[in-house]
CSV table of C-alpha atoms in Angstrom, one decimal:
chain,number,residue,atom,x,y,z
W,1,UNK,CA,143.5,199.7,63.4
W,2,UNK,CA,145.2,196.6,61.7
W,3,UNK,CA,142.5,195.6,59.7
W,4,UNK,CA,141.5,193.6,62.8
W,5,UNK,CA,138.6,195.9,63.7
W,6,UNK,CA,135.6,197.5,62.9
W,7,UNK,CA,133.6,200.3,64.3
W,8,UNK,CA,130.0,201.2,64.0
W,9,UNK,CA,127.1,202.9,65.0
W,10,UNK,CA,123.7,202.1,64.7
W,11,UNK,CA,120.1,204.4,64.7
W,12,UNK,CA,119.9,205.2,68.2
W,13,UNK,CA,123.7,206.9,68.4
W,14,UNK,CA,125.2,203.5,69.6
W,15,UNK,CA,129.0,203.7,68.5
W,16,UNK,CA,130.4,200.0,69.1
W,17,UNK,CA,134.3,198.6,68.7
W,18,UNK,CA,134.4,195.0,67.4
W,19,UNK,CA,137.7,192.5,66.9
W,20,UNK,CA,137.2,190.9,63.6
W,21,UNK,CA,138.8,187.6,64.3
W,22,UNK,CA,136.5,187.0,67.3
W,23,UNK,CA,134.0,188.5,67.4
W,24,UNK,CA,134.1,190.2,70.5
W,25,UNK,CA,132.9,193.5,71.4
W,26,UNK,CA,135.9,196.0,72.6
W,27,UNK,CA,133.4,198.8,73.8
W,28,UNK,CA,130.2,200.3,73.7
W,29,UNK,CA,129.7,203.7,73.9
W,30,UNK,CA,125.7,204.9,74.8
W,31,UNK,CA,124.5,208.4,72.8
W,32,UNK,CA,125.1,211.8,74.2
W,33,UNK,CA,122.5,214.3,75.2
W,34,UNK,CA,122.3,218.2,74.8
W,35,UNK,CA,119.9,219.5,77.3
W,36,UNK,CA,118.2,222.2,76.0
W,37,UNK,CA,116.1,225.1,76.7
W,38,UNK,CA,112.6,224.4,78.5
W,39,UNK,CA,113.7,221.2,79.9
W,40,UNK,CA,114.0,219.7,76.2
W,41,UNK,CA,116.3,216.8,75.8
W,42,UNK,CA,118.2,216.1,72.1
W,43,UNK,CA,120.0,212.9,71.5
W,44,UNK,CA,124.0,213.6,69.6
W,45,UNK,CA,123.8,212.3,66.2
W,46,UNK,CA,126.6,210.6,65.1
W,47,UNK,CA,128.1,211.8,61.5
W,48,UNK,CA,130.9,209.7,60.9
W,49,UNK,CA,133.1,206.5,62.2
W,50,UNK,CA,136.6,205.5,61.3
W,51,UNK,CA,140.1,205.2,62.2
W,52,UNK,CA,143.3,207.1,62.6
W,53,UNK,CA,146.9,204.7,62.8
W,54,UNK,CA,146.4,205.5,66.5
W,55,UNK,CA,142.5,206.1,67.5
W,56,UNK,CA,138.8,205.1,66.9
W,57,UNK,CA,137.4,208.4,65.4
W,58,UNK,CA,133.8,209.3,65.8
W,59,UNK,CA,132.7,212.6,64.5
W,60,UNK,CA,129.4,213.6,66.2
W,61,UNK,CA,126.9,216.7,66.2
W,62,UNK,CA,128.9,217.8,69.4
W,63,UNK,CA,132.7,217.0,68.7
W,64,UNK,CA,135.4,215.2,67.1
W,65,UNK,CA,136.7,212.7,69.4
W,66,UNK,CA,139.2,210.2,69.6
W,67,UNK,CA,138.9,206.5,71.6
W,68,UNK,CA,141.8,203.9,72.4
W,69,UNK,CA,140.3,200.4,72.5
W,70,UNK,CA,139.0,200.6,75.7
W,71,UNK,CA,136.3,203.8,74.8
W,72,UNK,CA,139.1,205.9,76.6
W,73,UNK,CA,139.1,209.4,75.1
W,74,UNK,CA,142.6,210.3,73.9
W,75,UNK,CA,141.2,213.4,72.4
W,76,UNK,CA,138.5,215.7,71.7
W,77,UNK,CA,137.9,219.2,69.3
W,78,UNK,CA,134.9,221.0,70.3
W,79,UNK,CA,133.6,223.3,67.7
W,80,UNK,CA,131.9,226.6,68.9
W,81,UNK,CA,128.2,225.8,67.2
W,82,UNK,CA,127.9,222.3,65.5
W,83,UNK,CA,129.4,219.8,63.3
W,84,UNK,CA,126.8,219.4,60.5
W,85,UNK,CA,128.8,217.0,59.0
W,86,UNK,CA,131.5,215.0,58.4
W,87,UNK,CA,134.2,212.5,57.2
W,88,UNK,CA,137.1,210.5,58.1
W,89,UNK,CA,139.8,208.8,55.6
W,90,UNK,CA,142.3,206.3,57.5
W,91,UNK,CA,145.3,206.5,55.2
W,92,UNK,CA,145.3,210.1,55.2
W,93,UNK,CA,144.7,210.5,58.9
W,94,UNK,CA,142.1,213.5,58.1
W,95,UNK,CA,139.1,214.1,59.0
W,96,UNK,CA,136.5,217.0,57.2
W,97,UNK,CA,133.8,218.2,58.9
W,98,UNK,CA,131.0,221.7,58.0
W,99,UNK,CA,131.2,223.7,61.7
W,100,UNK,CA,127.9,225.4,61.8
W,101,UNK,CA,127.8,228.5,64.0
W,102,UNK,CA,124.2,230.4,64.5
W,103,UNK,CA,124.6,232.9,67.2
W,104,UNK,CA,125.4,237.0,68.0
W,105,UNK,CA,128.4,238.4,66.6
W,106,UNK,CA,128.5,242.1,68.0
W,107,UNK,CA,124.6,242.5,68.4
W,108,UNK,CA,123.6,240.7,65.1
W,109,UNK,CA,122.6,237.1,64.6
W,110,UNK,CA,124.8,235.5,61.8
W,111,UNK,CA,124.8,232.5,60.3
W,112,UNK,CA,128.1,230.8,59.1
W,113,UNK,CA,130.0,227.8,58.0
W,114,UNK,CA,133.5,226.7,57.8
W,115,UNK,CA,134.8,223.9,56.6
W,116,UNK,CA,137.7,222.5,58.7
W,117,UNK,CA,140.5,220.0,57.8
W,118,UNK,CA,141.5,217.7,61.4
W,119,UNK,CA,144.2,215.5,62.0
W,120,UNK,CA,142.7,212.5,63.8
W,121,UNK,CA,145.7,211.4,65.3
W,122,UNK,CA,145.2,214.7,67.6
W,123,UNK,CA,142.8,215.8,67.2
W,124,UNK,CA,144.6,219.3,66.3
W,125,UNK,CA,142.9,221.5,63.7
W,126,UNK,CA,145.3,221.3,60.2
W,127,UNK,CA,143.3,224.2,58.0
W,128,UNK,CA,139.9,226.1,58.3
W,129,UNK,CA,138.0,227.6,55.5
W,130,UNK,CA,135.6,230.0,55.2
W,131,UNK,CA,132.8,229.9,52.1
W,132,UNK,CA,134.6,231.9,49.3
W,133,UNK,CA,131.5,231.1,46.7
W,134,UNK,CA,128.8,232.1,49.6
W,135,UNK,CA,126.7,228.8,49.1
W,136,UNK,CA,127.3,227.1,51.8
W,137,UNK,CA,128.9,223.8,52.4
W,138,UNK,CA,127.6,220.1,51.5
W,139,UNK,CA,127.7,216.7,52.2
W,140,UNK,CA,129.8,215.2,50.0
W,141,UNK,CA,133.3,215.1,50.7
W,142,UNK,CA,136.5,213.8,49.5
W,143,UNK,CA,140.5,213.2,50.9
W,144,UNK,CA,143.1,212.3,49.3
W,145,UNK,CA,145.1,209.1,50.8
W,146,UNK,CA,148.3,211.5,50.3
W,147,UNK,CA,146.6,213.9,52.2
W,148,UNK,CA,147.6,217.2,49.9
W,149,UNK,CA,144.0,217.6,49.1
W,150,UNK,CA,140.2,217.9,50.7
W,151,UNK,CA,137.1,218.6,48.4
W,152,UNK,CA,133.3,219.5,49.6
W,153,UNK,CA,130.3,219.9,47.4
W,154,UNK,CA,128.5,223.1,47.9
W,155,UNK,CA,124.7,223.4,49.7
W,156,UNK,CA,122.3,224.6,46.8
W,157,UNK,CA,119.0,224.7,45.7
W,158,UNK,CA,117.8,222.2,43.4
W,159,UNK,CA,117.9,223.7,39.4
W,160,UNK,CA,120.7,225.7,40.9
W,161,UNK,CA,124.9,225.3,39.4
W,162,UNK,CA,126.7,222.9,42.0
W,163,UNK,CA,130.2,222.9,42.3
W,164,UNK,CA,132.6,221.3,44.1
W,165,UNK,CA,135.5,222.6,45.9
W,166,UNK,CA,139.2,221.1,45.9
W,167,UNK,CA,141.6,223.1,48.3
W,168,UNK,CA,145.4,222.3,48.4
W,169,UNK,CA,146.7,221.9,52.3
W,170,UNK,CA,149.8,222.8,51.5
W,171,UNK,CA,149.1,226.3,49.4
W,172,UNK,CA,145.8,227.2,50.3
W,173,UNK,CA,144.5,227.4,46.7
W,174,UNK,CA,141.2,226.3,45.5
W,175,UNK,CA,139.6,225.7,42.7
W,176,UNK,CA,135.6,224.8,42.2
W,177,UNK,CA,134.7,222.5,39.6
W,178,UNK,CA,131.5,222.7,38.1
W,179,UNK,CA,129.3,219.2,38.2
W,180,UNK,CA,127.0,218.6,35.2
W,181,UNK,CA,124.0,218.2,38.2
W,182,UNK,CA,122.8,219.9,41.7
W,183,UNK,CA,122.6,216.7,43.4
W,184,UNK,CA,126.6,215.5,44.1
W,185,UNK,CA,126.0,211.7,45.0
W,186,UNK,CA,129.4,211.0,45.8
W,187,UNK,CA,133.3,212.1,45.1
W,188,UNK,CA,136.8,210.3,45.3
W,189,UNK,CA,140.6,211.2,44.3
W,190,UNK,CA,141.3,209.0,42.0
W,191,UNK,CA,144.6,206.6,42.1
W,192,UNK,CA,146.2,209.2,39.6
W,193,UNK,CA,145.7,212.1,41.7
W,194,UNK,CA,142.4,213.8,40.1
W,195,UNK,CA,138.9,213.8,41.3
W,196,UNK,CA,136.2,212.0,40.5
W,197,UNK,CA,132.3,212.8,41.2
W,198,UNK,CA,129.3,211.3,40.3
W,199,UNK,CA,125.9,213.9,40.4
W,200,UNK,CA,122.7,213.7,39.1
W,201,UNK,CA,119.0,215.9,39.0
W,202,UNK,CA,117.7,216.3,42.7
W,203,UNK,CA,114.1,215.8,41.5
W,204,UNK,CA,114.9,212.8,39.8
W,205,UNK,CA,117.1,211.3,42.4
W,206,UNK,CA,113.3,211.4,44.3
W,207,UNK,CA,111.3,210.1,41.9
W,208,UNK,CA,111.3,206.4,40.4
W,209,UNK,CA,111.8,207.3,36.5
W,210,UNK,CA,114.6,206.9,34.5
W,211,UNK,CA,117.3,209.5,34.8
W,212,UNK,CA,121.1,210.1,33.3
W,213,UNK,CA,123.7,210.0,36.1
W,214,UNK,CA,127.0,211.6,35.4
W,215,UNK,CA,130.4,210.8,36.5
W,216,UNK,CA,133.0,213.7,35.6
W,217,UNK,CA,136.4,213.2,36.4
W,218,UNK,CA,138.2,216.7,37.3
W,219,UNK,CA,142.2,217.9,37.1
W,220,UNK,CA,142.6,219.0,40.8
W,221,UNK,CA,144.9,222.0,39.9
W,222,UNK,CA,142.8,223.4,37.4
W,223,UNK,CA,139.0,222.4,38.3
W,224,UNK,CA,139.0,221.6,34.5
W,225,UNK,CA,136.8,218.4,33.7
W,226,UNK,CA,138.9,215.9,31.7
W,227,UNK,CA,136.2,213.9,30.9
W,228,UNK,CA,132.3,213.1,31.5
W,229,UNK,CA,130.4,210.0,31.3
W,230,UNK,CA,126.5,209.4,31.2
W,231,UNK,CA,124.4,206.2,32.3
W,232,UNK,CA,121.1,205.8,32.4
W,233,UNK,CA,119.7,205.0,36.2
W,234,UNK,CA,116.7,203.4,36.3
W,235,UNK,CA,115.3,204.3,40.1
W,236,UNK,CA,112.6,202.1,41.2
W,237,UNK,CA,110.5,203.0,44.2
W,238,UNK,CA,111.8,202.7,48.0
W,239,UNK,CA,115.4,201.8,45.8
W,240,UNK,CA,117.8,201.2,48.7
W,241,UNK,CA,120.8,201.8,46.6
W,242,UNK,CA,123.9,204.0,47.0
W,243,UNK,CA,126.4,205.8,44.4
W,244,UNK,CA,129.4,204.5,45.0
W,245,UNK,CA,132.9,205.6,43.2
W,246,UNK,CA,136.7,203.4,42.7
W,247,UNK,CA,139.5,203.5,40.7
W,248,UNK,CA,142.8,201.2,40.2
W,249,UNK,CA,145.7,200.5,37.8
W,250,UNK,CA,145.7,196.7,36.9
W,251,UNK,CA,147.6,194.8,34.5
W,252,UNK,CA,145.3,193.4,32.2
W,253,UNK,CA,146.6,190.9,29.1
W,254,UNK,CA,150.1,192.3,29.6
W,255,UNK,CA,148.9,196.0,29.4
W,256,UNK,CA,148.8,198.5,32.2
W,257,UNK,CA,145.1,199.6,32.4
W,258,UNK,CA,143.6,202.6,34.3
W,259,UNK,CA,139.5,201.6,35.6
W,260,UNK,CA,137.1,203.8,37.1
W,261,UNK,CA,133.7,202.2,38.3
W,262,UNK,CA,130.9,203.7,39.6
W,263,UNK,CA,127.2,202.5,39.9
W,264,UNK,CA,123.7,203.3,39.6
W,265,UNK,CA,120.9,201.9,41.9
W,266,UNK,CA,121.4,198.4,39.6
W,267,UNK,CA,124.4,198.4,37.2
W,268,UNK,CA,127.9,199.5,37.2
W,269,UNK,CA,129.6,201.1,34.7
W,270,UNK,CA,133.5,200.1,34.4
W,271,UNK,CA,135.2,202.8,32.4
W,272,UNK,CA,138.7,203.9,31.1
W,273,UNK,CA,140.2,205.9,33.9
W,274,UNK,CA,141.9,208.3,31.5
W,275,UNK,CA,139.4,208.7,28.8
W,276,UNK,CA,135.9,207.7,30.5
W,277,UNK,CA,135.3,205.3,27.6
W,278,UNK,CA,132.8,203.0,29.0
W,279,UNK,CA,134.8,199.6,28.7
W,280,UNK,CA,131.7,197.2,30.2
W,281,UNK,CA,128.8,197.2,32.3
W,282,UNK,CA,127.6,194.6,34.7
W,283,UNK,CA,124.0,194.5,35.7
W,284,UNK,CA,122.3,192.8,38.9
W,285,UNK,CA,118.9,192.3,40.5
W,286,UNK,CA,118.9,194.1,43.0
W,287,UNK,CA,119.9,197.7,44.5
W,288,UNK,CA,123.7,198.1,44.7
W,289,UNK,CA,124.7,198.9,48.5
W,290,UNK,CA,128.8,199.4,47.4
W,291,UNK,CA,131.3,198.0,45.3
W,292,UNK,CA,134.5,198.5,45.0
W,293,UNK,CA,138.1,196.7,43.4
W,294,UNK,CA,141.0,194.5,45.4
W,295,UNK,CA,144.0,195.9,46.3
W,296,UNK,CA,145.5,194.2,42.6
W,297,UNK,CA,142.7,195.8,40.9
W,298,UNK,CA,142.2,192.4,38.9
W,299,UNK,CA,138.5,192.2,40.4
W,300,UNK,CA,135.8,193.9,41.3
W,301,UNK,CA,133.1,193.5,44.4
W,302,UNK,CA,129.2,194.0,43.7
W,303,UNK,CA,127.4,194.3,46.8
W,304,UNK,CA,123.4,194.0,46.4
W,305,UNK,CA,120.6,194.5,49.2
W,306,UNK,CA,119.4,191.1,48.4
W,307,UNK,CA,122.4,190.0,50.2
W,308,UNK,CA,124.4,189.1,47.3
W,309,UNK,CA,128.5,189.7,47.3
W,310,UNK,CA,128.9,189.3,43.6
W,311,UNK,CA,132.9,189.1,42.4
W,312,UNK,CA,133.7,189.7,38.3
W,313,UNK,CA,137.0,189.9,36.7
W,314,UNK,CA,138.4,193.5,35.8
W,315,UNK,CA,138.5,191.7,32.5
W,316,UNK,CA,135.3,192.5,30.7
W,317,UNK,CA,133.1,188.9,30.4
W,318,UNK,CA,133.7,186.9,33.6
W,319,UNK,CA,132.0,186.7,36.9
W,320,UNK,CA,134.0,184.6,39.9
W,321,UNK,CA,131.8,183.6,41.9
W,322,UNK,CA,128.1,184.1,42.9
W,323,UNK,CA,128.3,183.1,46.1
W,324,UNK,CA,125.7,184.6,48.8
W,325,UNK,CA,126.9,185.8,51.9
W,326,UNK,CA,125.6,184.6,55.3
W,327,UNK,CA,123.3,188.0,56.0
W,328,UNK,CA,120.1,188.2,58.1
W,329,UNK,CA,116.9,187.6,56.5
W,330,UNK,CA,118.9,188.3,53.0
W,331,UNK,CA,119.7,192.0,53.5
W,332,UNK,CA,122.9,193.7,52.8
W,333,UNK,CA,122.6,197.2,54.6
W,334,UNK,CA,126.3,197.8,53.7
W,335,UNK,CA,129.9,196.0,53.4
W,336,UNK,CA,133.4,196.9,53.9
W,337,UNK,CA,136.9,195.1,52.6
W,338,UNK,CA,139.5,195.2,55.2
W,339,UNK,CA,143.0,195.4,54.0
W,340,UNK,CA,141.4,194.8,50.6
């Protein structure tokens, strides 16, 4: 809650509390069960773990719940069919989530979904919308730190337009902005107050050849796209990696300089954050789990599978450090900076 603590869940629905400076574990909480029909028995997934300023927020299958530090429930929203997913975003104190509703609505069985905006301080619903583009919802998502705005990809079929939609909390207006792909890999608002998505072809995100990734940056009033930006993603098999996106101001040589990074599975491309002129790559061995810059901007982290927390300068041409981190068996599933 103070950069002292981390939450997480594991593969069997596990969601765990942890104090950073000790090491000790605050709370455990075991999976939920739905009993079913026919004596059937189906374990809660969980879709999403973060904080609020005031809870632990774990959005599940079920629910959207709030914890204190003791695994006390301080709130909980209930849908009326199921989350099918989600996302939380601390500074805002927002969380997204896609309620999906299959059921009988005056004799007829309907299928719907609605995206819905939460404070997670509450738990107290903030805005629901229902599919204006009739395409369902995705599972990308993006929130603002400011909190004005929300975006979702949209659910389509592969060789099929995918857009993504940026609603305004405080007017209600949307605007969808057409990716350059089907596949959305991931989205973020960028530190001037635009969004920023990175897509690419479905069927090639599957297979292990060579395929152009895009980044698009996108003016959140208009849906117009500013600018696009292609590399060249070369997907081995069983790649581990993740898209990741981040943006920052920085003073570089005197100069105030706007940065956008993103990656594919083994380089990242650093660009100009208001033209998408590529301005350097950096390259590693391994597939990239996350990266991300310091709160200055002046650096930027590289986080590889191989275990590998790689720190370069912002300024193109120098790497800080190499130094390995202390991981298990030299595996990186994933890494976080707290308080930058």
């Amino acid at each position: 809650l103070d950069g002292t603590r981390v939450v997480s869940y594991d593969t069997s629905q596990y969601v765990y509390l942890w104090d950073l400076d000790t090491g000790e574990k605050l709370f455990e909480l075991p999976p939920e069960y739905n009993y079913l029909d026919y004596g059937s028995v189906d374990v809660v997934s969980i879709k999403a773990a973060g904080f609020s300023d005031n809870a632990v927020v774990v959005i599940s299958t079920n629910a959207v719940t709030g914890y204190d530090e003791k695994g006390e429930i301080l709130y909980q929203y209930v849908p009326e069919g199921e989350v099918s997913n989600g996302a939380i975003n601390q500074m805002a104190n927002k969380a997204v989530i896609v309620e999906r509703f299959d059921g009988l609505v005056d004799d007829e069985y309907v299928t719907t979904r609605t995206f819905v905006v939460i404070d997670t301080t509450t738990g107290e619903v903030i805005k629901k919308y229902d599919d204006h583009l009739d395409m369902s919802y995705g599972y990308t998502f993006a929130i603002d730190y400011n909190g004005k705005y929300v975006a979702v990809d949209r659910n389509v079929d592969a060789d099929q337009d995918n857009f993504f939609t940026v609603y305004n909390l405080e007017t209600d207006e949307y605007v969808d902005c057409k990716l350059s792909d089907d596949c959305a890999l991931e989205a973020k608002f960028t530190v001037d107050g635009q969004l920023a998505v990175a897509s690419m072809d479905y069927d090639d995100l599957l297979s292990a050849n060579d395929a152009p990734m895009y980044c698009q940056k996108f003016d959140v009033a208009t849906g117009q796209e500013l600018w696009k930006a292609m590399m060249d993603d070369t997907r081995a098999a069983m790649d581990t990696s993740y898209t990741r996106l981040s943006s920052t101001i920085t003073d570089i040589d005197g100069e105030e300089c706007g940065r956008l990074a993103f990656n594919t599975s083994r380089s990242v491309a650093v660009l100009d954050l208001y033209t998408g002129e590529l301005v350097n790559t950096i390259t590693t061995d391994a597939s990239i789990q996350r990266i991300g810059f310091n709160s200055s901007g002046s650096y930027i982290y590289v986080g590889t599978n191989d275990g590998r927390l790689t720190i370069y300068s912002t300024k193109p041409g120098i790497t800080i450090t190499n130094g390995v981190t202390e991981v298990m068996d030299n595996t990186m599933i994933d890494w976080f900076m707290c308080n930058s």
